[in-house]
Structures are given as structure tokens and as C-alpha cells.
Short mmCIF file of C-alpha atoms in Angstrom, two decimals:
data_model
loop_
_atom_site.label_atom_id
_atom_site.label_comp_id
_atom_site.label_asym_id
_atom_site.label_seq_id
_atom_site.Cartn_x
_atom_site.Cartn_y
_atom_site.Cartn_z
CA MET A 1 -0.31 0.41 -0.24
CA ASN A 2 0.88 3.62 -0.71
CA SER A 3 1.44 5.61 2.30
CA GLY A 4 2.03 8.57 0.07
CA SER A 5 -1.29 8.53 -1.71
CA SER A 6 -5.34 8.27 -0.55
CA ASP A 7 -8.68 6.66 -1.78
CA ASP A 8 -9.12 9.98 -3.87
CA GLY A 9 -6.29 9.47 -5.48
CA VAL A 10 -4.96 12.78 -4.30
CA SER A 11 -1.13 12.76 -2.14
CA ARG A 12 -0.76 13.55 1.04
CA GLN A 13 1.62 15.72 -0.49
CA ASP A 14 -0.95 17.31 -2.71
CA LYS A 15 -3.11 18.36 0.05
CA ARG A 16 -0.87 20.50 1.68
CA VAL A 17 -0.47 22.53 -0.89
CA LEU A 18 -4.19 22.71 -1.71
CA PRO A 19 -4.79 26.08 0.38
CA PRO A 20 -4.28 29.08 -1.74
CA ASN A 21 -0.90 30.71 -1.39
CA ARG A 22 -1.06 34.08 0.78
CA GLU A 23 1.74 35.62 -1.71
CA HIS A 24 -0.79 36.36 -4.43
CA ARG A 25 -3.48 38.00 -2.09
CA SER A 26 -1.66 40.17 -0.09
CA PRO A 27 -1.91 43.07 -2.90
CA LEU A 28 -5.64 42.86 -2.77
CA PRO A 29 -6.03 44.69 0.71
CA ALA A 30 -5.24 47.88 -0.82
CA PRO A 31 -7.11 48.79 -3.65
CA ILE A 32 -9.79 47.36 -1.32
CA HIS A 33 -9.02 49.94 1.41
CA ARG A 34 -8.58 52.73 -0.66
CA LYS A 35 -11.41 53.12 -3.22
CA PRO A 36 -13.96 53.95 -0.03
CA ALA A 37 -11.71 56.56 1.31
CA ILE A 38 -11.74 58.08 -2.01
CA MET A 39 -15.52 57.71 -2.80
CA GLN A 40 -16.16 59.66 0.38
CA GLU A 41 -14.05 62.22 0.27
CA PRO A 42 -16.00 65.10 1.10
CA VAL A 43 -17.75 66.87 -2.11
CA LEU A 44 -18.73 70.92 -2.47
CA VAL A 45 -21.69 71.53 -3.90
CA LEU A 46 -23.41 74.57 -5.28
CA ASN A 47 -26.30 75.98 -6.60
CA ALA A 48 -27.12 76.54 -9.96
CA THR A 49 -26.28 80.29 -8.82
CA PHE A 50 -22.78 79.10 -7.14
CA GLU A 51 -24.33 79.65 -3.90
CA PRO A 52 -22.34 76.90 -1.63
CA ILE A 53 -25.23 74.70 -0.16
CA ASN A 54 -24.11 71.68 0.70
CA ILE A 55 -21.15 69.21 1.42
CA THR A 56 -21.64 65.51 0.03
CA ALA A 57 -19.27 62.72 -0.62
CA VAL A 58 -17.41 61.95 -3.77
CA ARG A 59 -19.99 58.94 -4.57
CA ARG A 60 -23.29 60.76 -4.33
CA ALA A 61 -21.66 63.72 -6.73
CA MET A 62 -20.58 61.95 -9.10
CA VAL A 63 -24.04 59.97 -9.18
CA LEU A 64 -25.48 63.43 -9.52
CA LEU A 65 -23.12 64.26 -12.36
CA LEU A 66 -23.79 60.73 -14.30
CA LYS A 67 -27.61 61.75 -14.07
CA GLY A 68 -27.05 65.05 -15.55
CA VAL A 69 -28.07 66.77 -12.73
CA ALA A 70 -25.15 68.47 -11.75
CA GLN A 71 -21.38 69.94 -13.57
CA ALA A 72 -18.19 69.51 -11.87
CA GLU A 73 -16.31 72.84 -11.52
CA GLU A 74 -13.51 71.64 -10.06
CA LEU A 75 -11.62 68.71 -9.98
CA ASN A 76 -9.25 66.91 -7.61
CA HIS A 77 -5.90 64.83 -8.59
CA HIS A 78 -7.97 61.76 -8.31
CA GLU A 79 -9.11 59.34 -10.61
CA VAL A 80 -12.54 56.39 -10.03
CA HIS A 81 -12.11 53.32 -13.01
CA SER A 82 -15.25 51.34 -13.97
CA THR A 83 -14.86 48.76 -16.70
CA SER A 84 -16.00 51.48 -19.62
CA ARG A 85 -14.34 54.77 -18.68
CA ALA A 86 -12.51 56.63 -16.22
CA MET A 87 -13.51 59.65 -14.47
CA LYS A 88 -11.93 62.41 -12.57
CA VAL A 89 -13.16 62.87 -9.16
CA PRO A 90 -14.60 66.18 -8.52
CA SER A 91 -13.63 68.40 -5.71
CA VAL A 92 -17.10 71.25 -6.23
CA ILE A 93 -20.15 70.27 -8.30
CA ARG A 94 -22.88 72.72 -9.65
CA LEU A 95 -26.42 71.87 -9.99
CA LEU A 96 -27.70 72.89 -12.94
CA ALA A 97 -31.28 73.70 -11.97
CA TYR A 98 -31.82 76.15 -8.78
CA ARG A 99 -32.82 74.56 -5.53
CA HIS A 100 -34.88 76.48 -2.90
CA ILE A 101 -33.17 75.25 -0.08
CA PRO A 102 -35.59 75.93 2.97
CA GLN A 103 -33.39 77.12 6.47
CA GLN A 104 -33.78 74.21 9.07
CA THR A 105 -31.97 71.68 10.17
CA ARG A 106 -30.81 68.76 8.22
CA ALA A 107 -32.75 65.31 9.17
CA LEU A 108 -31.11 62.88 11.64
CA SER A 109 -29.07 60.42 10.16
CA ARG A 110 -25.50 58.52 10.48
CA LYS A 111 -24.24 60.21 7.67
CA ASN A 112 -24.95 63.83 8.72
CA ILE A 113 -23.92 62.70 12.57
CA LEU A 114 -20.50 62.20 10.66
CA LEU A 115 -20.70 64.79 8.31
CA ARG A 116 -21.46 67.19 11.42
CA ASP A 117 -18.40 65.81 13.69
CA ARG A 118 -15.79 65.99 10.15
CA ASN A 119 -15.27 62.04 10.43
CA THR A 120 -13.70 63.17 14.23
CA CYS A 121 -13.64 60.43 17.15
CA GLN A 122 -15.34 63.02 19.85
CA PHE A 123 -14.03 62.18 22.69
CA CYS A 124 -9.92 61.30 21.28
CA GLY A 125 -9.89 63.81 18.57
CA ALA A 126 -8.84 61.20 15.60
CA ILE A 127 -10.10 61.28 12.02
CA PHE A 128 -11.53 58.03 10.66
CA PRO A 129 -12.99 56.72 7.52
CA ALA A 130 -16.85 56.76 8.31
CA SER A 131 -16.26 52.48 8.30
CA GLU A 132 -14.39 52.85 11.18
CA LEU A 133 -16.68 54.87 13.20
CA THR A 134 -19.91 54.62 14.95
CA LEU A 135 -22.55 56.49 16.59
CA ASP A 136 -22.23 57.11 20.20
CA HIS A 137 -25.38 58.88 22.94
CA VAL A 138 -23.64 60.90 25.42
CA VAL A 139 -26.31 59.74 27.86
CA PRO A 140 -26.89 56.41 27.61
CA ARG A 141 -30.31 55.29 26.44
CA SER A 142 -29.98 53.21 29.21
CA ARG A 143 -30.14 56.41 31.26
CA GLY A 144 -32.83 58.10 29.13
CA GLY A 145 -30.86 59.36 26.79
CA ARG A 146 -32.76 60.12 23.33
CA SER A 147 -31.59 59.69 19.96
CA SER A 148 -30.98 63.29 19.11
CA TRP A 149 -28.51 66.02 17.46
CA GLU A 150 -27.64 66.91 21.02
CA ASN A 151 -27.50 63.40 22.34
CA LEU A 152 -25.05 61.63 19.55
CA VAL A 153 -21.64 61.71 18.80
CA ALA A 154 -19.45 60.27 16.08
CA CYS A 155 -17.06 58.08 18.22
CA CYS A 156 -14.17 55.47 17.21
CA TYR A 157 -14.83 52.19 18.41
CA GLN A 158 -12.06 52.14 20.92
CA CYS A 159 -13.53 54.76 22.64
CA ASN A 160 -17.34 53.56 22.55
CA ASN A 161 -15.92 50.85 23.83
CA ARG A 162 -14.11 52.56 26.91
CA LYS A 163 -17.33 54.73 27.29
CA GLY A 164 -19.44 51.48 27.54
CA ASP A 165 -23.04 52.65 29.15
CA ARG A 166 -21.77 55.51 30.65
CA THR A 167 -21.85 59.28 30.85
CA PRO A 168 -18.66 61.06 29.48
CA GLU A 169 -17.54 62.26 33.25
CA GLU A 170 -18.38 58.34 34.99
CA ALA A 171 -15.78 56.92 31.99
CA GLY A 172 -13.53 59.96 32.67
CA ILE A 173 -13.48 61.52 29.52
CA LYS A 174 -14.42 64.37 27.54
CA LEU A 175 -16.13 65.73 24.78
CA ALA A 176 -14.65 67.63 22.00
CA ARG A 177 -17.41 70.21 21.45
CA ARG A 178 -20.91 70.07 22.88
CA PRO A 179 -23.24 68.20 20.04
CA ARG A 180 -25.73 70.75 17.87
CA PRO A 181 -28.20 70.36 15.05
CA PHE A 182 -26.50 70.43 11.68
CA THR A 183 -28.33 73.72 10.29
CA LEU A 184 -27.41 75.22 6.99
CA TYR A 185 -25.49 77.64 8.88
CA THR A 186 -23.61 74.78 10.89
CA SER A 187 -22.98 73.05 7.21
CA ARG A 188 -21.45 76.38 5.99
CA GLN A 189 -19.29 76.67 8.87
CA LEU A 190 -17.89 73.30 8.17
CA MET A 191 -17.89 74.43 4.07
CA ARG A 192 -15.01 77.46 5.58
CA LEU A 193 -12.93 74.62 7.87
CA ILE A 194 -12.63 72.44 4.89
CA GLY A 195 -12.48 75.40 2.54
CA HIS A 196 -9.15 76.18 4.75
CA ARG A 197 -7.02 72.49 3.50
CA ASP A 198 -8.88 72.34 0.15
CA GLU A 199 -7.90 75.77 -1.84
CA LYS A 200 -10.58 75.14 -4.58
CA TRP A 201 -13.63 75.86 -2.19
CA ARG A 202 -11.82 78.83 -1.05
CA LYS A 203 -12.83 80.96 -3.84
CA TYR A 204 -17.00 79.94 -3.85
CA LEU A 205 -17.04 80.28 -0.09
CA PHE A 206 -17.60 84.05 0.34
CA TYR A 207 -21.81 83.79 1.66
#
């Protein structure tokens, strides 16, 4: 009997090499991590009158461009590729039809909380991709804390675990700033803050 073979006709030596070689898989994580970061970069949205009215993510901005409801006014140095074409990533887009913007608070959502807090953990101050952030109830729900603009903040997982089901004071950590509703005024403040590091935005931020 041949000790180096089995009933299925595959030698033991062959079985040892069946798992895929890790060296062939190691390059894969790089594009997986880079693409979401690019697609979540902030894009300034202008009304048809060139008034800055919003900040959106690259992913949403490119959908608006492809639908023909906006045009790119400024581009950055990135490109995204599909099977048939490559597109420059926009930094500033302008709506082709005027949109009335009511003076009211934005809808409460995870996306808007992260946008208000600039993808920054409100306890340790570090900036993270959206996928590495969660929402924290400043006053825990077990203590009657509500899911509201004034009680929800962006938080990294490490700080979230450290805080647990406690208030910041009980956990010995401090909030970077008091959370507030995300109004159009707040949005324009955020536009100016981002505009300080993106010179393509600056000429549009005179409002």
C-alpha cells in the first residue's frame, strides 16, 4: 500500500499545497481600502447660482454628474475607474437647476452626524474613515438618553468600548465639543473649515 496516497487519488503532499498561496492574496487589501476612502471624500455642492449649499461625498456627487443634474466646477487629482471608462473625481459640483434650500435642520442620520463631526471621534479627536466610526449616545439610552442631534456624536470603536454604558464624566473622558443640530449655518461653517485645506473651495465660500 502506498502511504503517500489516499482513496481520492490525491497525495498527502498534494493536499498540503491545496490552500491558496498567501503571497498571491497580499496585494488585494490595498485597493479595497483606498477606494472607499476616495468615494467618501467631501465635495462642495453649489446651487445653480454658485451659492454653496451642501457638502456631499464623492460617491453621491458622481451619481449627480452621471444623471446630468450637476456639472463639475473643480476636479481633484484622483480618478475612479469602471469597466468602460475613467472619471476624474470632483472637488466642487454645481446643480444645473436652482434648488430652494429651506432654513431648517437637516434630517437626523448617521451620515449627517459624521458630516457634522467631520469624521472625527468626539472623545479622542482622531479622524477616521466612516466605516471605522460608530455613533455614541452621550447620555446612554439606559439612562433615558435620546437619539437626537444634542445627544449623538461620532465615536471610534475604542472610545465607544471605553465609555460603555456610562456618561463621559463617569468614564473619565471629555467631549471635544457640545453636539448641536446640523443647520445650514453649521454646514457653511463646516464648508469654510474644509475650505482652509482645499484651495479649490475658497473662491466659492464668500457667503
